[in-house]
CSV table of C-alpha atoms in Angstrom, one decimal:
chain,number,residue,atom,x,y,z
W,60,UNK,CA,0.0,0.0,0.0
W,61,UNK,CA,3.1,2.2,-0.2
W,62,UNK,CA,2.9,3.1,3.5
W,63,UNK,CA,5.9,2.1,6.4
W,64,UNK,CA,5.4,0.0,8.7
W,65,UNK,CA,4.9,1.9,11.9
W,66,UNK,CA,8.1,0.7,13.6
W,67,UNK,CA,10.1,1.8,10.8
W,68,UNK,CA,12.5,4.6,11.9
W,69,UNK,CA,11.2,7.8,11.2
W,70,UNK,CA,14.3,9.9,9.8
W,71,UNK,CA,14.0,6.9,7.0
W,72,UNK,CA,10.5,7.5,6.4
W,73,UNK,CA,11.1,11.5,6.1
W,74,UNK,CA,13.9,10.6,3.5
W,75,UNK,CA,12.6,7.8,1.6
W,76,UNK,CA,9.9,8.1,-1.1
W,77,UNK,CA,8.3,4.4,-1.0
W,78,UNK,CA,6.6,3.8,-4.4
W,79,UNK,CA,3.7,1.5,-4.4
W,80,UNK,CA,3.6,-1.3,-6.9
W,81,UNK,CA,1.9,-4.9,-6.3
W,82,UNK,CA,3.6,-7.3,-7.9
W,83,UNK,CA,1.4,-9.9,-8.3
W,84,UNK,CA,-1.1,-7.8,-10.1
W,85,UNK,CA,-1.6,-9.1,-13.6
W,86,UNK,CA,-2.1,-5.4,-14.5
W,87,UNK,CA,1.7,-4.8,-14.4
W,88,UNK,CA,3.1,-1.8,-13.1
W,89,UNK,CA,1.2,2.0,-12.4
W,90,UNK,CA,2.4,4.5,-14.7
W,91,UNK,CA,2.2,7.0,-12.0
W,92,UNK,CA,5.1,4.0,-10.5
W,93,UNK,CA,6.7,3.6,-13.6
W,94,UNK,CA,7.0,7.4,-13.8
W,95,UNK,CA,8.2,7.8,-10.0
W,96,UNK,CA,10.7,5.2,-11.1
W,97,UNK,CA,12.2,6.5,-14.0
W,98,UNK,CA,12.8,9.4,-12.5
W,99,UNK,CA,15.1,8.4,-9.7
W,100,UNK,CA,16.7,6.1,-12.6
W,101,UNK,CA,18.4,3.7,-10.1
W,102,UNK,CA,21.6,2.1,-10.5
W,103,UNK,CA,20.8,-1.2,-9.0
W,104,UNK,CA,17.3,-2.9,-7.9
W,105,UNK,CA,17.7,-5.1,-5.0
W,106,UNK,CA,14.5,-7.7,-5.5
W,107,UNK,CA,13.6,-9.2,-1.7
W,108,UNK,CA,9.7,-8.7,-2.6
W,109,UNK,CA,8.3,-11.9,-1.8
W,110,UNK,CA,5.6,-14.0,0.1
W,111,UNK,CA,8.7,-15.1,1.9
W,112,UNK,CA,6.7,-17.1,4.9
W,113,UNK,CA,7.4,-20.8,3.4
W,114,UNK,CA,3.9,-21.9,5.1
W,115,UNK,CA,2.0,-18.8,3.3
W,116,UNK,CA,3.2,-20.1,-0.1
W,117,UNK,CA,1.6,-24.3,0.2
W,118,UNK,CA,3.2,-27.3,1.8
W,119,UNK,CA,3.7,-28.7,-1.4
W,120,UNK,CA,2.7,-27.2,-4.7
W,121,UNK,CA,2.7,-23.1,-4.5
W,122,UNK,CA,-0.5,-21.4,-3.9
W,123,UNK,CA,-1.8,-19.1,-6.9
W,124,UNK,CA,-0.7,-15.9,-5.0
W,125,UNK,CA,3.0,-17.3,-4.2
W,126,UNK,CA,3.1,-17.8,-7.9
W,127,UNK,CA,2.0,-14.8,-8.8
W,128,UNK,CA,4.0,-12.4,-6.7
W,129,UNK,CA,6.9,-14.6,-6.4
W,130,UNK,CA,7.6,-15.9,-9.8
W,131,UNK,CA,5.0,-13.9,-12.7
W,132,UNK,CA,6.2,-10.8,-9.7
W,133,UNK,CA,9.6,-11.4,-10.9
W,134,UNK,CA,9.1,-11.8,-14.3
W,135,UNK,CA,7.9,-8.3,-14.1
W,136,UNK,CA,10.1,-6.2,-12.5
W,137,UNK,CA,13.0,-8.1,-14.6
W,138,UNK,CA,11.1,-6.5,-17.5
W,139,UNK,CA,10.6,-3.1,-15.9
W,140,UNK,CA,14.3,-3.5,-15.4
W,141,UNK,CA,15.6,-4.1,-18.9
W,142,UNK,CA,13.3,-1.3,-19.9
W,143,UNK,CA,14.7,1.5,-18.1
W,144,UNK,CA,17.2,3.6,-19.6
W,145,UNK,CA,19.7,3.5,-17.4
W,146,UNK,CA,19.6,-0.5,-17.2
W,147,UNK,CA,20.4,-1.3,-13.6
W,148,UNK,CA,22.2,-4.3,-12.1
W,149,UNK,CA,19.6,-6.6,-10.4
W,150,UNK,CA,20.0,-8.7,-7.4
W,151,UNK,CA,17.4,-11.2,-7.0
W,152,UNK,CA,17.4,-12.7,-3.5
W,153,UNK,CA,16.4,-16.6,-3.6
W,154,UNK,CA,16.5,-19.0,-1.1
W,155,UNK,CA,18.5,-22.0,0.6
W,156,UNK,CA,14.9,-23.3,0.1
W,157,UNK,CA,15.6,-24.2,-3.7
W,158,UNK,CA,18.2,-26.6,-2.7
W,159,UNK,CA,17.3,-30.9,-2.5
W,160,UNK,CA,17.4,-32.5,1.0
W,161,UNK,CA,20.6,-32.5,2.4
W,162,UNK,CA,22.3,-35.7,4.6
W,163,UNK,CA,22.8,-34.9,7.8
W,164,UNK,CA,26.3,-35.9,8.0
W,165,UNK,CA,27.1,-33.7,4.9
W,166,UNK,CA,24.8,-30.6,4.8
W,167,UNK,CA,26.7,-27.9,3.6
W,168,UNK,CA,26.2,-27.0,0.4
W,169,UNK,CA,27.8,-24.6,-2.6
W,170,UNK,CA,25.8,-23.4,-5.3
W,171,UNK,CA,26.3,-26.4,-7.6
W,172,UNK,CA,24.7,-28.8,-5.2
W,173,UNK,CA,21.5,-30.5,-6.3
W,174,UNK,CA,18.4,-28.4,-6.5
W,175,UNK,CA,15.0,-30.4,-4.9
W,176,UNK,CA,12.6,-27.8,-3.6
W,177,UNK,CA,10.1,-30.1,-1.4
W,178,UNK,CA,7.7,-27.1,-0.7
W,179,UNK,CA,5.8,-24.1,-2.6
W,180,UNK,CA,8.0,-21.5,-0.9
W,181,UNK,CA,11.2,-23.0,-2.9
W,182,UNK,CA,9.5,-23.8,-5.9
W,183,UNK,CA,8.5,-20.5,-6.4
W,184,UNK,CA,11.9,-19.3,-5.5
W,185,UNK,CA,13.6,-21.7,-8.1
W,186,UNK,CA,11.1,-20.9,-10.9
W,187,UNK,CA,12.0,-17.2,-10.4
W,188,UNK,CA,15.7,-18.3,-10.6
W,189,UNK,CA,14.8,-19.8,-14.2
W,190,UNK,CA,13.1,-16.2,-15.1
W,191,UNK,CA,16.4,-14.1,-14.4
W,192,UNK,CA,18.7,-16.9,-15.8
W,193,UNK,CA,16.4,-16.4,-19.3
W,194,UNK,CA,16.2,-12.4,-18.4
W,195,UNK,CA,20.4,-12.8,-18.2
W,196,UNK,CA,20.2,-14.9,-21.7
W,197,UNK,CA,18.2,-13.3,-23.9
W,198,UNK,CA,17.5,-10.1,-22.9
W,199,UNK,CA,21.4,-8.7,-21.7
W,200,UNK,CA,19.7,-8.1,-18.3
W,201,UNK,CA,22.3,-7.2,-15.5
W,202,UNK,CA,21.2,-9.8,-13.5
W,203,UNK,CA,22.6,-12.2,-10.3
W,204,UNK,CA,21.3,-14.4,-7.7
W,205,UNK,CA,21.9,-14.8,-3.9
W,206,UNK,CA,20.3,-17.9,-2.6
W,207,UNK,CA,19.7,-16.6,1.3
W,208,UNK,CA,20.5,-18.8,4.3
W,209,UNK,CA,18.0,-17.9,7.2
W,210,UNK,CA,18.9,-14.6,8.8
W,211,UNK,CA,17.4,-12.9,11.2
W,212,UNK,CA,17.7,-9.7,13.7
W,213,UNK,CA,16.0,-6.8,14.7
W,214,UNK,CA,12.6,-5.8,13.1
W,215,UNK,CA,12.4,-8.7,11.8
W,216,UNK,CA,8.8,-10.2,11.5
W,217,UNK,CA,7.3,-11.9,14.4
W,218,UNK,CA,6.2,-14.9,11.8
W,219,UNK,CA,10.1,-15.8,12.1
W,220,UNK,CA,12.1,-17.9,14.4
W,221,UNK,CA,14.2,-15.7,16.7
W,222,UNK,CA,11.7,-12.3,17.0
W,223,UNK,CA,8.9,-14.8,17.5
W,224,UNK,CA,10.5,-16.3,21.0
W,225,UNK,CA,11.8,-13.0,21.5
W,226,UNK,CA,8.6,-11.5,21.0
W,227,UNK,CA,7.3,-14.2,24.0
W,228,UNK,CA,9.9,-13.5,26.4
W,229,UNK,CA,9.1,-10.0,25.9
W,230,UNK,CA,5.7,-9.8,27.5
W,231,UNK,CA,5.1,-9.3,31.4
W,232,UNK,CA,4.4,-12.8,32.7
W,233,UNK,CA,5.1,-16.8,33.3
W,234,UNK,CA,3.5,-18.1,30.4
W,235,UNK,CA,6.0,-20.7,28.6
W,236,UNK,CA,7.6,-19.8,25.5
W,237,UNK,CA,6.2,-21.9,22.4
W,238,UNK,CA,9.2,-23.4,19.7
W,239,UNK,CA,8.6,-25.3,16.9
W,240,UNK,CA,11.7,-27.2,17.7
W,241,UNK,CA,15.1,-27.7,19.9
W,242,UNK,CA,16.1,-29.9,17.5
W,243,UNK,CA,17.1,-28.4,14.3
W,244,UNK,CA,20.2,-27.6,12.3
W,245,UNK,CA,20.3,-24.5,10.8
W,246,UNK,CA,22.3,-21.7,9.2
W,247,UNK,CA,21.6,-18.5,10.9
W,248,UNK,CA,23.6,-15.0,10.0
W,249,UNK,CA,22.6,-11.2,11.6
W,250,UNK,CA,20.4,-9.7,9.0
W,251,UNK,CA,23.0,-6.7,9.0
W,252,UNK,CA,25.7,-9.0,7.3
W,253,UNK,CA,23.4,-10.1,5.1
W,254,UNK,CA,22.4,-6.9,3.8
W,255,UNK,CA,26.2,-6.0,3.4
W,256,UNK,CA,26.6,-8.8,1.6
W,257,UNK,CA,24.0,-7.8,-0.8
W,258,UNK,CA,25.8,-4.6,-1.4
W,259,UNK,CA,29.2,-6.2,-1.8
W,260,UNK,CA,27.1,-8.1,-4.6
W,261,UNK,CA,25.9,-4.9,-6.3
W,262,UNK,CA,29.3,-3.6,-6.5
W,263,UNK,CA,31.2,-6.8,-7.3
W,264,UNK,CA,29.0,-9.6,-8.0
W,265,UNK,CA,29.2,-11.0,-11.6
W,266,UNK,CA,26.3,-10.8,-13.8
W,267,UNK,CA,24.5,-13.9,-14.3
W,268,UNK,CA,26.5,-15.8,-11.6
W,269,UNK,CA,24.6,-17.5,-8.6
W,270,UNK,CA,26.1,-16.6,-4.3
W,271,UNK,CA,24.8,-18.5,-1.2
W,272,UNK,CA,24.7,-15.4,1.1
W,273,UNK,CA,24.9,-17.3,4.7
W,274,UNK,CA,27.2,-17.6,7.6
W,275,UNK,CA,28.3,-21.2,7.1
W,276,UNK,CA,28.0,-22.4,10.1
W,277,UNK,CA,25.7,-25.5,11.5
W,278,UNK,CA,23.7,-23.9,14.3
W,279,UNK,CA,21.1,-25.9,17.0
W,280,UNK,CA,18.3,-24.1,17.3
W,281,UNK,CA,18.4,-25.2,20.5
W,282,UNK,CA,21.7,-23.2,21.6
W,283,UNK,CA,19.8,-20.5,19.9
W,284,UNK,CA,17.0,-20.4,22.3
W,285,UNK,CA,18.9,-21.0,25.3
W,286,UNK,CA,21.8,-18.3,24.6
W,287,UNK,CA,17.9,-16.2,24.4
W,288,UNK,CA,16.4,-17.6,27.5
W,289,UNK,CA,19.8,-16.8,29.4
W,290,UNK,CA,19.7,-13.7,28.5
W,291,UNK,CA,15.7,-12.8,28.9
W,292,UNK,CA,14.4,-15.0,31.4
W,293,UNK,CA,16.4,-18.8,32.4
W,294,UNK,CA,13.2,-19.4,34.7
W,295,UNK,CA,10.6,-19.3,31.7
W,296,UNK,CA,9.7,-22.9,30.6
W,297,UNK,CA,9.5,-23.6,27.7
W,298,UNK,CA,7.2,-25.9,25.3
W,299,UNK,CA,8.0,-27.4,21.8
W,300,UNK,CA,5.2,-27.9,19.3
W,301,UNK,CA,6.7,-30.3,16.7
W,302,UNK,CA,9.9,-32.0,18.5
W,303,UNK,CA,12.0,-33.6,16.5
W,304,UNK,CA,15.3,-33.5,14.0
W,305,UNK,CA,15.0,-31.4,11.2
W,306,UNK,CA,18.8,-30.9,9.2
W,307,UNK,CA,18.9,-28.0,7.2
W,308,UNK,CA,21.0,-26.8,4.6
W,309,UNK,CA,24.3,-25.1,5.7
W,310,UNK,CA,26.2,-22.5,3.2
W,311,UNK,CA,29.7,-22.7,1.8
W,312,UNK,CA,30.2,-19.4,1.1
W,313,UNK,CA,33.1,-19.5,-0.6
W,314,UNK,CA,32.0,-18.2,-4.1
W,315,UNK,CA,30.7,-15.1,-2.0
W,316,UNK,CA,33.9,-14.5,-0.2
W,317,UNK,CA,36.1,-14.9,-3.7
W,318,UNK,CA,33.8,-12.4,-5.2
W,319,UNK,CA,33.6,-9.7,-2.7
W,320,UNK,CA,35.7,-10.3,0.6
W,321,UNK,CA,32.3,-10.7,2.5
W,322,UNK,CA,33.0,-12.2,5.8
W,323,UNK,CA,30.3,-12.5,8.9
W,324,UNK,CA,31.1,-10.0,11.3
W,325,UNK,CA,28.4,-9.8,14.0
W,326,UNK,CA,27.9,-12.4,16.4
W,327,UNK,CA,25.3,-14.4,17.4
W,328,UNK,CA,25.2,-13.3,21.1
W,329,UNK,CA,24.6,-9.8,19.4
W,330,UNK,CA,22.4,-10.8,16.8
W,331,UNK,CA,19.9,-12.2,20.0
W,332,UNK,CA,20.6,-9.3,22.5
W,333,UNK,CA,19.5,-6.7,19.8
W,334,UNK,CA,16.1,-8.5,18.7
W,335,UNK,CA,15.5,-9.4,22.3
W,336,UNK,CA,16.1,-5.3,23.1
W,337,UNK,CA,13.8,-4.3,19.8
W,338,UNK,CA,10.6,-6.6,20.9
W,339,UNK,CA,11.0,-5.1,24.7
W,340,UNK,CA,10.4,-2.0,23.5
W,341,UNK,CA,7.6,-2.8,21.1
W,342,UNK,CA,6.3,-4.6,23.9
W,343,UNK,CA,6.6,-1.9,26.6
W,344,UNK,CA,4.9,0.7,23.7
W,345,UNK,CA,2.0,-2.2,22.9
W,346,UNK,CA,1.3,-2.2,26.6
W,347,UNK,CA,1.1,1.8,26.9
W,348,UNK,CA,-1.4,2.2,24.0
């Protein structure tokens, strides 16, 4: 709707025009959009628009609007792209999502690795990979891919792992804290790494080439919520909904790090003091209303 979200820091929302497109429209883009756009003539388009909530998009097969925001979306703005005079480098952020089942005792994973999506969220994700590799092809667009671990910080929706127990150890109270699982194995970087990563990409990435954009290491989910509780509330028990082993993908990075000299930088005891700190106060302000 072209509005911030109200936690959004106001000196960016005094600075920053937002420009309202929905990209799953089959009506394409507003001209009074299209104009807006032209105008600033951007350098580069960083594409993170997505239903990007893997259970919004179908266990299995994607759900019409996953497909039409996620893949048709794409298709899109890669043509809105090639058409501007200026023609902008595009980064397209995909996901570890589009990536087969990995082994347990081998998980990690570079980008030739076998591709397998088992649920809608990926398969929209991979489909959209096919639309900029044809965009790159046969159309000269200035295109690359960065296939996104997890990652996770501050502001970060409450939909997600971390800011959803944060969010819970947040409010006044004794009531436990719900998890999906201890159990799971998972690649987690600070959202401000990946975003400098993205940049890096922009600047140095290759055209058409493909970057896992993670921080390569195997991570409990477990650790992750007791390096939280220790730090919010050790006394607070704690329930899990679906226990059980779950082995994600983990990222070599190594393409990444050739490219653009990325490295992860903040650390995880960081990344889970600052999103605890950010849903206190959106807590503490909830409660005042």
């Amino acid at each position: 709707d072209g509005a911030w979200e109200p936690s959004s820091p106001a000196g960016l929302q005094e600075r920053v025009e937002l420009v309202a497109w929905d990209l799953g429209s089959e009506h394409g883009i507003p001209a009074r959009a299209r104009q807006q756009i032209e105008r600033f003539a951007p350098d580069w388009i960083f594409h993170l628009a997505a239903i990007s909530v893997p259970h919004d998009c179908g266990s299995d097969r994607p759900t019409p609007q996953a497909t039409a925001v996620n893949v048709e979306g794409t298709r899109r703005l890669l043509e809105l792209a090639a058409s501007l005079g200026g023609r902008p480098r595009l980064l397209f952020t995909s996901s570890s999502h589009v990536y087969a089942p990995v082994d347990p005792g081998s998980p990690r994973v570079d980008e030739r690795a076998p591709l397998g999506p088992i649920g809608g969220y990926g398969r929209t994700k991979l489909a959209a990979e096919k639309e900029v590799c044809l965009a790159v092809e046969q159309h000269g667009c200035d295109a690359m891919i960065a296939r996104s671990f997890q990652h996770t910080g501050p502001r970060q929706n409450a939909r997600m792992m971390l800011p959803q127990w944060a969010e819970q150890f947040a409010r006044p109270g004794t009531a436990p804290v719900e998890v999906y699982t201890r159990d799971a194995q998972i690649d987690l970087a600070d959202v401000r790494d990946v975003v400098r990563a993205y940049r890096l990409l922009a600047e140095q990435g290759r055209r058409g080439a493909v970057y896992n954009v993670g921080s390569g290491i195997s991570l409990g989910t477990g650790d992750v919520l007791d390096l939280l509780r220790q730090v919010a509330d050790p006394k607070r028990p704690i329930v899990e909904l679906h226990p059980g082993f779950k082995q994600d993908p983990i990222a070599d990075v190594a393409r990444l790090v050739r490219a653009t000299g990325w490295r992860a930088e903040i650390p995880l005891e960081q990344t889970v003091a600052d999103t605890l700190a950010w849903w206190r106060k959106q807590v503490s302000q909830r409660d005042r209303l």
